[in-house]
Short mmCIF file of C-alpha atoms and ligand atoms in Angstrom, two decimals:
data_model
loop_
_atom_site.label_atom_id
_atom_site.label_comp_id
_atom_site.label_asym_id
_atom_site.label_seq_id
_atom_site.Cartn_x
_atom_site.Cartn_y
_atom_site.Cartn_z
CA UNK A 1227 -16.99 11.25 69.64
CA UNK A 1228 -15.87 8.48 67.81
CA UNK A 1229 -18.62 6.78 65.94
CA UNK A 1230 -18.08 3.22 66.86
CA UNK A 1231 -18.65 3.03 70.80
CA UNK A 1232 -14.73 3.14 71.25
CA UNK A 1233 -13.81 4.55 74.36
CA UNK A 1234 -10.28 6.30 73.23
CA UNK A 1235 -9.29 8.17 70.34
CA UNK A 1236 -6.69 5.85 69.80
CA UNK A 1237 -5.83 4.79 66.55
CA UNK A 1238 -7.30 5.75 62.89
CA UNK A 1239 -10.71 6.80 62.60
CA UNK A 1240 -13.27 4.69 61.64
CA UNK A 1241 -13.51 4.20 57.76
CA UNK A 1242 -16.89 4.69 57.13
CA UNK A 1243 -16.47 8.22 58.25
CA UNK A 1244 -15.03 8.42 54.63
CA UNK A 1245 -17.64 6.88 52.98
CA UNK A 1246 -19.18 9.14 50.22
CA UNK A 1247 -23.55 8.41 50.80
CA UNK A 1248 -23.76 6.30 48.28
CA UNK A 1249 -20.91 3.71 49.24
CA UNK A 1250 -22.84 3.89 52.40
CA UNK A 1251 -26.13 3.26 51.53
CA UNK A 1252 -25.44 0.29 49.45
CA UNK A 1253 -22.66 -1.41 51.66
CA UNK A 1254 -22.50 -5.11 51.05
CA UNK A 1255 -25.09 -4.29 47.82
CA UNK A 1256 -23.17 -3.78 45.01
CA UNK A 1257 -23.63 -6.26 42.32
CA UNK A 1258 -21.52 -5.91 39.21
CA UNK A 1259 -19.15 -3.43 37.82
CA UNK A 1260 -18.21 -2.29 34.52
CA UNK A 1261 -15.00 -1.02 32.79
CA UNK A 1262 -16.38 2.42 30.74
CA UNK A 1263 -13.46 3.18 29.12
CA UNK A 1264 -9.88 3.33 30.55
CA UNK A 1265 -9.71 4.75 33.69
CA UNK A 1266 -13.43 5.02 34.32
CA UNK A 1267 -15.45 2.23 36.32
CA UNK A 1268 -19.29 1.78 36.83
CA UNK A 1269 -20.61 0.14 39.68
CA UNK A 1270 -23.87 -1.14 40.04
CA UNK A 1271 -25.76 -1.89 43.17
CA UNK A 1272 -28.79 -4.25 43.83
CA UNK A 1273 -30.61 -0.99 44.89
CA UNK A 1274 -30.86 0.06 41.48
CA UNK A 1275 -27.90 3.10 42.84
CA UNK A 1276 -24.84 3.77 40.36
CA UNK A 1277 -21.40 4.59 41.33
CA UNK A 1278 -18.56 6.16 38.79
CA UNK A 1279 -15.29 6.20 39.87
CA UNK A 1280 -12.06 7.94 37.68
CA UNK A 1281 -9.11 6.55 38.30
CA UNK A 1282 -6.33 9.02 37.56
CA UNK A 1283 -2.05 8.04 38.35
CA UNK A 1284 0.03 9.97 41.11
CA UNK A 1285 3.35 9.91 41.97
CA UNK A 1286 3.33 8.78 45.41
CA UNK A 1287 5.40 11.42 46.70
CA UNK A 1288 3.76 14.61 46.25
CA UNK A 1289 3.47 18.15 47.42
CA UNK A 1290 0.83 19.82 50.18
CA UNK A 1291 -0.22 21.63 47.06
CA UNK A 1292 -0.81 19.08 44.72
CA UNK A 1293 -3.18 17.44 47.86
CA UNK A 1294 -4.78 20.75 47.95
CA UNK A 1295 -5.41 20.62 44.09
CA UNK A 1296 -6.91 17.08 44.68
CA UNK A 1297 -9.15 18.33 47.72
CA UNK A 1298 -10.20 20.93 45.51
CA UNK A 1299 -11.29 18.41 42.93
CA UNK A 1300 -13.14 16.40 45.30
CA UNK A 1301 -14.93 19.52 46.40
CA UNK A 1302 -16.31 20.55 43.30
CA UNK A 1303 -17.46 17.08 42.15
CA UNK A 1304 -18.06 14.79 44.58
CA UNK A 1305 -19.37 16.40 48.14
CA UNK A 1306 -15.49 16.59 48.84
CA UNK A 1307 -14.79 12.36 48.95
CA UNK A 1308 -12.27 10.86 47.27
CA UNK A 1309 -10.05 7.69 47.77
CA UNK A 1310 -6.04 6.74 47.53
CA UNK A 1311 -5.32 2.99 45.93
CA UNK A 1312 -3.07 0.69 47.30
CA UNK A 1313 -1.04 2.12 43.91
CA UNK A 1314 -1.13 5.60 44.61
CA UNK A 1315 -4.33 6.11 42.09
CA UNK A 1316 -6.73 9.00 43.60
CA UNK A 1317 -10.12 7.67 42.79
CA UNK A 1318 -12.85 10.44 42.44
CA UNK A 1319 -16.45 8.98 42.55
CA UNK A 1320 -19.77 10.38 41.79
CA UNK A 1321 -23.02 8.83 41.93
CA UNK A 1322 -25.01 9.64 38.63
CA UNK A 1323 -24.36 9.43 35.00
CA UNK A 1324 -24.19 13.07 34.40
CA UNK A 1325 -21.47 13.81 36.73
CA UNK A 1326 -18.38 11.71 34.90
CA UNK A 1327 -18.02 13.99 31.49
CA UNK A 1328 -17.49 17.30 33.78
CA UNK A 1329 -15.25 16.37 35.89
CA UNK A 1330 -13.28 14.25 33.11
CA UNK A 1331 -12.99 17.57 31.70
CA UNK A 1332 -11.90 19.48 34.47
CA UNK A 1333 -9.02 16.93 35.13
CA UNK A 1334 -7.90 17.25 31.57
CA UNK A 1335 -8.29 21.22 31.89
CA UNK A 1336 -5.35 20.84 34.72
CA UNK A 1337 -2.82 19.51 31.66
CA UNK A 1338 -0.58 15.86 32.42
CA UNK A 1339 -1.45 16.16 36.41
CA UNK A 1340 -3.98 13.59 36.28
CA UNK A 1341 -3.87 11.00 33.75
CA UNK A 1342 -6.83 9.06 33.69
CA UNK A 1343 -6.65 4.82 33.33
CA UNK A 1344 -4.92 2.15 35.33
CA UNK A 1345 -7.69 -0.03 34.86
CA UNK A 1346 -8.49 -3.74 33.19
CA UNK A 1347 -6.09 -4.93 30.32
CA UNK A 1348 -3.71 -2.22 31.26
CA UNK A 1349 -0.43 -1.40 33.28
CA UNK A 1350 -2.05 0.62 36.44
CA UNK A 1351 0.28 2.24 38.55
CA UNK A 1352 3.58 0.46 40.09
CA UNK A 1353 2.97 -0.54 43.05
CA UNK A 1354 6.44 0.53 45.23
CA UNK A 1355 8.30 0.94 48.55
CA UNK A 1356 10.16 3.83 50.30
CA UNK A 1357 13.64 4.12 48.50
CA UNK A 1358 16.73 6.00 49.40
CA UNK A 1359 13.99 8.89 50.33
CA UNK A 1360 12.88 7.22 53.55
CA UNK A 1361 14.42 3.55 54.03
CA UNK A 1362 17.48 2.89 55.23
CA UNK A 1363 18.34 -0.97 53.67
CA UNK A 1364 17.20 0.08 50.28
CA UNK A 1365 19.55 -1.54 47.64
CA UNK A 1366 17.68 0.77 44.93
CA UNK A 1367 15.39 4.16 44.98
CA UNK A 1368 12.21 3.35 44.40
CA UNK A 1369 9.94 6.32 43.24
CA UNK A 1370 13.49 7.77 40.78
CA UNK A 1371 12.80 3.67 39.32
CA UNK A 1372 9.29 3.92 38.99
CA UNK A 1373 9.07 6.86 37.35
CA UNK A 1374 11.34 6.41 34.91
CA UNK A 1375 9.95 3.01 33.94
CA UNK A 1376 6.41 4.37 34.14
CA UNK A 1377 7.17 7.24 31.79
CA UNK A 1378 8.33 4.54 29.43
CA UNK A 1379 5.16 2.21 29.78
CA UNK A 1380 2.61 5.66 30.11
CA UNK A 1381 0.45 4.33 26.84
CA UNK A 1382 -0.41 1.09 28.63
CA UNK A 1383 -1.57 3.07 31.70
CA UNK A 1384 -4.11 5.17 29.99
CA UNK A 1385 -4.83 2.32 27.48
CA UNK A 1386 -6.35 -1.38 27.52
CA UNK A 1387 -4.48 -3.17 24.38
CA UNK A 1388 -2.79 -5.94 26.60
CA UNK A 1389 -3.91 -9.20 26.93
CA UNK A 1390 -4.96 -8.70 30.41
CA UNK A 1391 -3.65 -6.58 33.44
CA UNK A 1392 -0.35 -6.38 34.21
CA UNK A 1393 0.64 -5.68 38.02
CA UNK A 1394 4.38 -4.21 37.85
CA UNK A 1395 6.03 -3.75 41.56
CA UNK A 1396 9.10 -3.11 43.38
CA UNK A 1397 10.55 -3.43 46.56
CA UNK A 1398 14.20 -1.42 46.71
CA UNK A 1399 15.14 -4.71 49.32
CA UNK A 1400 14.40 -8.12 49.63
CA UNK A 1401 13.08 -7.50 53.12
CA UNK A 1402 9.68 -6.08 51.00
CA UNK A 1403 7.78 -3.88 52.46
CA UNK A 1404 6.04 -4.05 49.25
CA UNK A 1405 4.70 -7.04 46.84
CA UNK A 1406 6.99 -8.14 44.12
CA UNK A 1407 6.36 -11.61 45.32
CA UNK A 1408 3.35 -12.11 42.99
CA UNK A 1409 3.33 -9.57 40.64
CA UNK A 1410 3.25 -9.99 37.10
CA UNK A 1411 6.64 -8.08 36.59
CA UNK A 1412 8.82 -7.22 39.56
CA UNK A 1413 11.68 -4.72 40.11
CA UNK A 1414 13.42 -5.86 43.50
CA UNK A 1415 16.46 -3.74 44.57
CA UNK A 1416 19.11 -6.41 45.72
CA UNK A 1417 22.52 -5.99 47.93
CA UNK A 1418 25.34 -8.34 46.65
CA UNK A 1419 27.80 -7.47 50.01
CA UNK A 1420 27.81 -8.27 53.44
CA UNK A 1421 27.41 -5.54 55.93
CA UNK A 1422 30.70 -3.27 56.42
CA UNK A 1423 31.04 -3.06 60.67
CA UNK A 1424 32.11 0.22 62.02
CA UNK A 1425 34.28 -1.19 64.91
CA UNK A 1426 34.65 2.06 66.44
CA UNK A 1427 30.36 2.85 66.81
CA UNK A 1428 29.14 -0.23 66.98
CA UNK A 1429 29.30 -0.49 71.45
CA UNK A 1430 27.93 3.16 71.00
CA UNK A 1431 24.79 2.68 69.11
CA UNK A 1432 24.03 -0.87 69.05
CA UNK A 1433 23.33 -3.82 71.73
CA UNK A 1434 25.05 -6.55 70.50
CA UNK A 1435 23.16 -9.39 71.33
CA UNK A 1436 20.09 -7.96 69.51
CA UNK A 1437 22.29 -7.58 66.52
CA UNK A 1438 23.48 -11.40 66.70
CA UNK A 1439 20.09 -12.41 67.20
CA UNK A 1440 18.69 -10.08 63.88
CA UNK A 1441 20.61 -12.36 61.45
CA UNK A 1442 18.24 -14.95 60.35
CA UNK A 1443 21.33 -17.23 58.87
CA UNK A 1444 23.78 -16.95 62.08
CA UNK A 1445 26.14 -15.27 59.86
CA UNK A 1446 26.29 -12.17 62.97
CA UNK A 1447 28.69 -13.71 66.06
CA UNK A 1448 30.28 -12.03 68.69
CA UNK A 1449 34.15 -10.65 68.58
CA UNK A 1450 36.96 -8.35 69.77
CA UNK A 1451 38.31 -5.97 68.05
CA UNK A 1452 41.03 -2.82 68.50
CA UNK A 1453 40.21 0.74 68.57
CA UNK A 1454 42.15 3.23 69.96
CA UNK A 1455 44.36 0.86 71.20
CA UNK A 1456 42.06 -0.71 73.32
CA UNK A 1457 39.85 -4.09 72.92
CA UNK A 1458 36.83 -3.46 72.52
CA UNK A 1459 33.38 -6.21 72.57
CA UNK A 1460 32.17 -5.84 68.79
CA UNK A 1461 30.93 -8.59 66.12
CA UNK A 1462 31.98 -10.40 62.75
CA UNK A 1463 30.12 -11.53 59.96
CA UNK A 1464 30.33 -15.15 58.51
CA UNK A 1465 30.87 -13.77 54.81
CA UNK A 1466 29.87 -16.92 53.23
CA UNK A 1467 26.28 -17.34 55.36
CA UNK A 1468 25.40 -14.04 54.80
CA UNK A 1469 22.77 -13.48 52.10
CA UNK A 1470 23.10 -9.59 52.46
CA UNK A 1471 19.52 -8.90 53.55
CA UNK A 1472 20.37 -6.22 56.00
CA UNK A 1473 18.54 -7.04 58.77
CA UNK A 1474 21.44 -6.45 60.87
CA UNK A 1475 21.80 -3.14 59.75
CA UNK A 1476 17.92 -2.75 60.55
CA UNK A 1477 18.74 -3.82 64.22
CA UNK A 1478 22.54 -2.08 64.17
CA UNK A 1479 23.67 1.49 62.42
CA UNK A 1480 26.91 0.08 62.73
CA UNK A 1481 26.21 -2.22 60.00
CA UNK A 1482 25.66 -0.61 57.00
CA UNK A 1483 25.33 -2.98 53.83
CA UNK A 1484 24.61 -0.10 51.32
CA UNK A 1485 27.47 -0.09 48.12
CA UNK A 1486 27.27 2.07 44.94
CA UNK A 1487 28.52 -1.01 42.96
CA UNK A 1488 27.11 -4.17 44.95
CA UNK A 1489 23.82 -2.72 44.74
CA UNK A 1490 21.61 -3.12 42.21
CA UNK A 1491 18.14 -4.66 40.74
CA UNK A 1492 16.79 -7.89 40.28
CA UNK A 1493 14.01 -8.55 37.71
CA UNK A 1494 11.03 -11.57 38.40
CA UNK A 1495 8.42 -11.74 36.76
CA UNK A 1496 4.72 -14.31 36.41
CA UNK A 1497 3.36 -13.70 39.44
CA UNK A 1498 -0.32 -13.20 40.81
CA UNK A 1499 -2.46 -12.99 43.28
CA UNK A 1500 -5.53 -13.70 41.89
CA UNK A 1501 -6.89 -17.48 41.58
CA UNK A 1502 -8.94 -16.65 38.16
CA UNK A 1503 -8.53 -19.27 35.54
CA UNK A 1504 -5.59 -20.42 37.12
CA UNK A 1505 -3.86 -20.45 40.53
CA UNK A 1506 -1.92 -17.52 42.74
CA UNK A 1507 1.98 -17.85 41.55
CA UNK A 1508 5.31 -16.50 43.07
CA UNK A 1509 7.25 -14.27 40.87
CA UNK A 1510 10.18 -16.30 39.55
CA UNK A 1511 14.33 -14.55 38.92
CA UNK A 1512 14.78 -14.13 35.00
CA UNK A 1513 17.47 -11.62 35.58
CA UNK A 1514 19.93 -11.72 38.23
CA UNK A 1515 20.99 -8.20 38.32
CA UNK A 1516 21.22 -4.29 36.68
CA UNK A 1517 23.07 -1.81 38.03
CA UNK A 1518 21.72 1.24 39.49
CA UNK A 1519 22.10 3.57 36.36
CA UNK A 1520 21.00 6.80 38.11
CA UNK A 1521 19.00 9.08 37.57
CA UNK A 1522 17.21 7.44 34.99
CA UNK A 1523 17.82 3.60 35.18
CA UNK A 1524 18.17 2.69 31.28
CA UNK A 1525 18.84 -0.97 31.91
CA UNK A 1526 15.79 -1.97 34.12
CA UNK A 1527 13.50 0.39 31.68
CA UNK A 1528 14.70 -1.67 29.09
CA UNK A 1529 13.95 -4.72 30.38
CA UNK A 1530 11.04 -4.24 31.54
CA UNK A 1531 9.53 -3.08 28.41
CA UNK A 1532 11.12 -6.06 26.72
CA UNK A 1533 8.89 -8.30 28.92
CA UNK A 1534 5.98 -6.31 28.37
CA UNK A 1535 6.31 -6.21 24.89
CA UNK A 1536 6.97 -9.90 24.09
CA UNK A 1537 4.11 -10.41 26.05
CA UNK A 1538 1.86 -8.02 24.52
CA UNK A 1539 2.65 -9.41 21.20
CA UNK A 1540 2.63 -13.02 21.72
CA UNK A 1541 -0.05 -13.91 25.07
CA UNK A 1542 -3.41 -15.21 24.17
CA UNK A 1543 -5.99 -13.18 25.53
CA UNK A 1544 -7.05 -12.96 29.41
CA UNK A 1545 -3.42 -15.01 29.61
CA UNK A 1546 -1.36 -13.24 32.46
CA UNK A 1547 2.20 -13.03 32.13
CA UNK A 1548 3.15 -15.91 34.32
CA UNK A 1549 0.49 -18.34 32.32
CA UNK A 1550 1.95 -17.03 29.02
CA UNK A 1551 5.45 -17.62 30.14
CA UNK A 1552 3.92 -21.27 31.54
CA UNK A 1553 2.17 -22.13 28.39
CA UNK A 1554 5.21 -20.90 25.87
CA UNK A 1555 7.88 -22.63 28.28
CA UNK A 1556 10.13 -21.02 30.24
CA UNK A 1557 13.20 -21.64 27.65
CA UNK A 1558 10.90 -19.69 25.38
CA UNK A 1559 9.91 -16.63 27.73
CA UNK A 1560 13.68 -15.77 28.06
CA UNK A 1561 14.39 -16.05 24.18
CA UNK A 1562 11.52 -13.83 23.51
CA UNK A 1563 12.23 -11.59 26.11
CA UNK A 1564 16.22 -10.92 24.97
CA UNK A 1565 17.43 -12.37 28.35
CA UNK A 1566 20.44 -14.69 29.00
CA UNK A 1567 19.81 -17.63 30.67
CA UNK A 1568 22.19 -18.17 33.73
CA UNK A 1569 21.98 -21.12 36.43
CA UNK A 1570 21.08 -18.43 38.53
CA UNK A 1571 17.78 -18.02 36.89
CA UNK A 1572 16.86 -21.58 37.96
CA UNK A 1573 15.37 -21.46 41.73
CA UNK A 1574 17.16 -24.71 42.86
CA UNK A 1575 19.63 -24.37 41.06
CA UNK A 1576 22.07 -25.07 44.19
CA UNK A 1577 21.57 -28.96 43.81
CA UNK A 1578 21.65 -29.34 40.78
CA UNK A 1579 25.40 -30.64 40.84
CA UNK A 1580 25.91 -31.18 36.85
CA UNK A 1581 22.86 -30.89 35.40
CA UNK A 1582 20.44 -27.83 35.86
CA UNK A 1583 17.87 -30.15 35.25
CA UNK A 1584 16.20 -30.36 38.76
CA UNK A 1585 12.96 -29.11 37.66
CA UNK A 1586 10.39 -30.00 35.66
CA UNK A 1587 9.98 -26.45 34.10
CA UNK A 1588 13.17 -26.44 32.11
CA UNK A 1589 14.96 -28.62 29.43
CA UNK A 1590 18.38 -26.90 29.24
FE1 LIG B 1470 12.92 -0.39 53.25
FE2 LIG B 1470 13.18 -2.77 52.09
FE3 LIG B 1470 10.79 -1.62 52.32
FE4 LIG B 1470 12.63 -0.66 50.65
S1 LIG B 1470 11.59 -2.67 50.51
S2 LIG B 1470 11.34 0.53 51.99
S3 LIG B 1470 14.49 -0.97 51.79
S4 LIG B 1470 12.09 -2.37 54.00
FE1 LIG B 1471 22.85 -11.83 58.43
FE2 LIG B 1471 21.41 -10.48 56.64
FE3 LIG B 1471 23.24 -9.22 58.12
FE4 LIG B 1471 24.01 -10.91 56.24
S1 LIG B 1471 22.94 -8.98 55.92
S2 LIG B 1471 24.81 -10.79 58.28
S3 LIG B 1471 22.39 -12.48 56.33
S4 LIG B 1471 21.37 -10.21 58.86
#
């Protein structure tokens, strides 16, 4: 019976079903929290009740077994609750003191599966889309990208020697089903050509009006073309409107936009979401684009870590990325960081006629 006075089983169950007691109990109650030590979190509720949560990375796609593993886990420790992140951290929480140092153990007994950290002054997991595993307008993979970056940056997971959290995301297409637009450092997969149309499938699998109506820039219009000797109803695309999103292609299979060399990755970076010391910001374009070095994407590793190592060594503490990069000057951020500076790297850079200097932000 569902526990909420719903009258279908419609839809997910309620949450609280999940609850572990203690979150229960003190709903609404909880007063402070503490950072342990990496990867281990204390809250504190105004009942006097304690809750300890590890935080341990996953990939984000694993195996039935692996769940298993992690079911196990939670059955042995904590009354058989535990809790997915929004970045594909499991969370395993107890309510006393004592519990923590067993269970620590017993996730280190299982060797690398479940590194514990992510938390405070750290690099927690990447937050990241579906890739060429599931999507179909991804200009990049996502997990074969995150995983290669994060086995790069794996100290500053299970460590808290930064100047203050950095969020890292990526989206493998501007469309975003994820949040690179105010992260810290994002990895955003980018198409650089227009859709390719398949004349011959597009009346077979598509309804063109819904296709002309999917491009937000009226770059889709309606057209003849021959096949088979016959003309048939089809559509072109306005090459120089089209920003290559691939919505089209999201409304038409005809339209495919995917290209082993226009594809590729976009870095931004100094955005946030939270308003502490200083406002939410956008993620800003310091480089234009990598190429999609598979299987192990060299070039975005290696800028990433650039970023996160001119930042380690030169932010002032609690200073986010974005308010380093702010307080340094942008000119600065990209000589530190080892990246060229192109017009494209300015965000209006389309009026500035002869000068880039439209903004405030830079001198060049
Ligand atoms: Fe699909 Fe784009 Fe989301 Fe990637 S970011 S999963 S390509 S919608
Ligand atoms: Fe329009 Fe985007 Fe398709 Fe280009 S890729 S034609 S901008 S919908």
């Amino acid at each position: 019976k569902p526990m909420d006075g719903r009258i279908s089983d419609l839809g997910p169950p309620h949450y609280e079903q999940f609850f572990p007691p203690v979150i229960k109990a003190n709903k609404g109650k909880w007063l402070w929290h503490e950072i342990l030590q990496p990867g281990v979190l204390m809250h504190k509720s105004e009942t006097g009740d304690e809750v300890y949560t590890v935080r341990c990375g996953t990939a984000r796609l694993i195996t039935v077994n692996f769940i298993r593993e992690i079911c196990d886990i939670a059955d042995k420790h904590c009354d058989g609750f535990m809790r997915w992140t929004t970045r594909n951290n499991v969370e395993f929480m107890v309510d006393s003191k004592d519990k923590v140092q067993p269970l620590l153990d017993d996730l280190k007994s299982r060797g690398n599966k479940f590194p514990v950290g992510g938390t405070g002054a750290g690099v927690t997991n990447i937050v990241h889309t579906q890739g060429w595993v599931h999507c179909h307008t991804p200009a990049t993979d996502a997990s074969g990208v995150v995983k290669a970056v994060m086995d790069e940056l794996f100290d500053y997971f299970t460590s808290m020697t930064l100047p203050a959290q950095v969020r890292i995301a990526l989206a493998c297409c501007l469309n975003m089903c994820g949040a690179v637009h105010a992260s810290d450092i994002a990895i955003l997969g980018i198409h650089r050509k227009p859709p390719m149309i398949d004349h011959k499938r597009i009346t077979g699998v598509c309804e063109l009006p819904l296709a002309i109506a999917s491009c937000p820039l009226g770059a889709v219009k309606p057209a003849k073309a021959e096949v088979d000797g016959k003309e048939i109803k089809t559509v072109k695309v306005t090459v120089e409107r089209c920003m290559f999103c691939g919505n089209c292609y999201t409304m038409c299979p005809a339209m495919p936009l995917a290209d082993p060399e226009g594809d590729g990755i976009a870095i931004l970076v100094g955005g946030k979401v939270s308003n502490a010391k200083s406002a939410p910001k956008f993620s800003k374009l310091v480089i234009p684009f990598l190429p999609n070095t598979t299987p192990r994407w060299p070039e975005t590793v290696e800028a990433v870590k650039k970023i996160l190592e001119a930042y380690a060594k030169d932010a002032k503490k609690y200073e986010r990325v974005g308010e380093w990069a702010e307080r340094i000057g942008w000119e600065k951020f990209f000589e530190k960081c080892d990246i060229p500076f192109t017009e494209k790297s300015i965000d209006d850079y389309r009026l500035a006629y002869n000068t880039w200097r439209t903004t405030t932000q830079f001198k060049y």
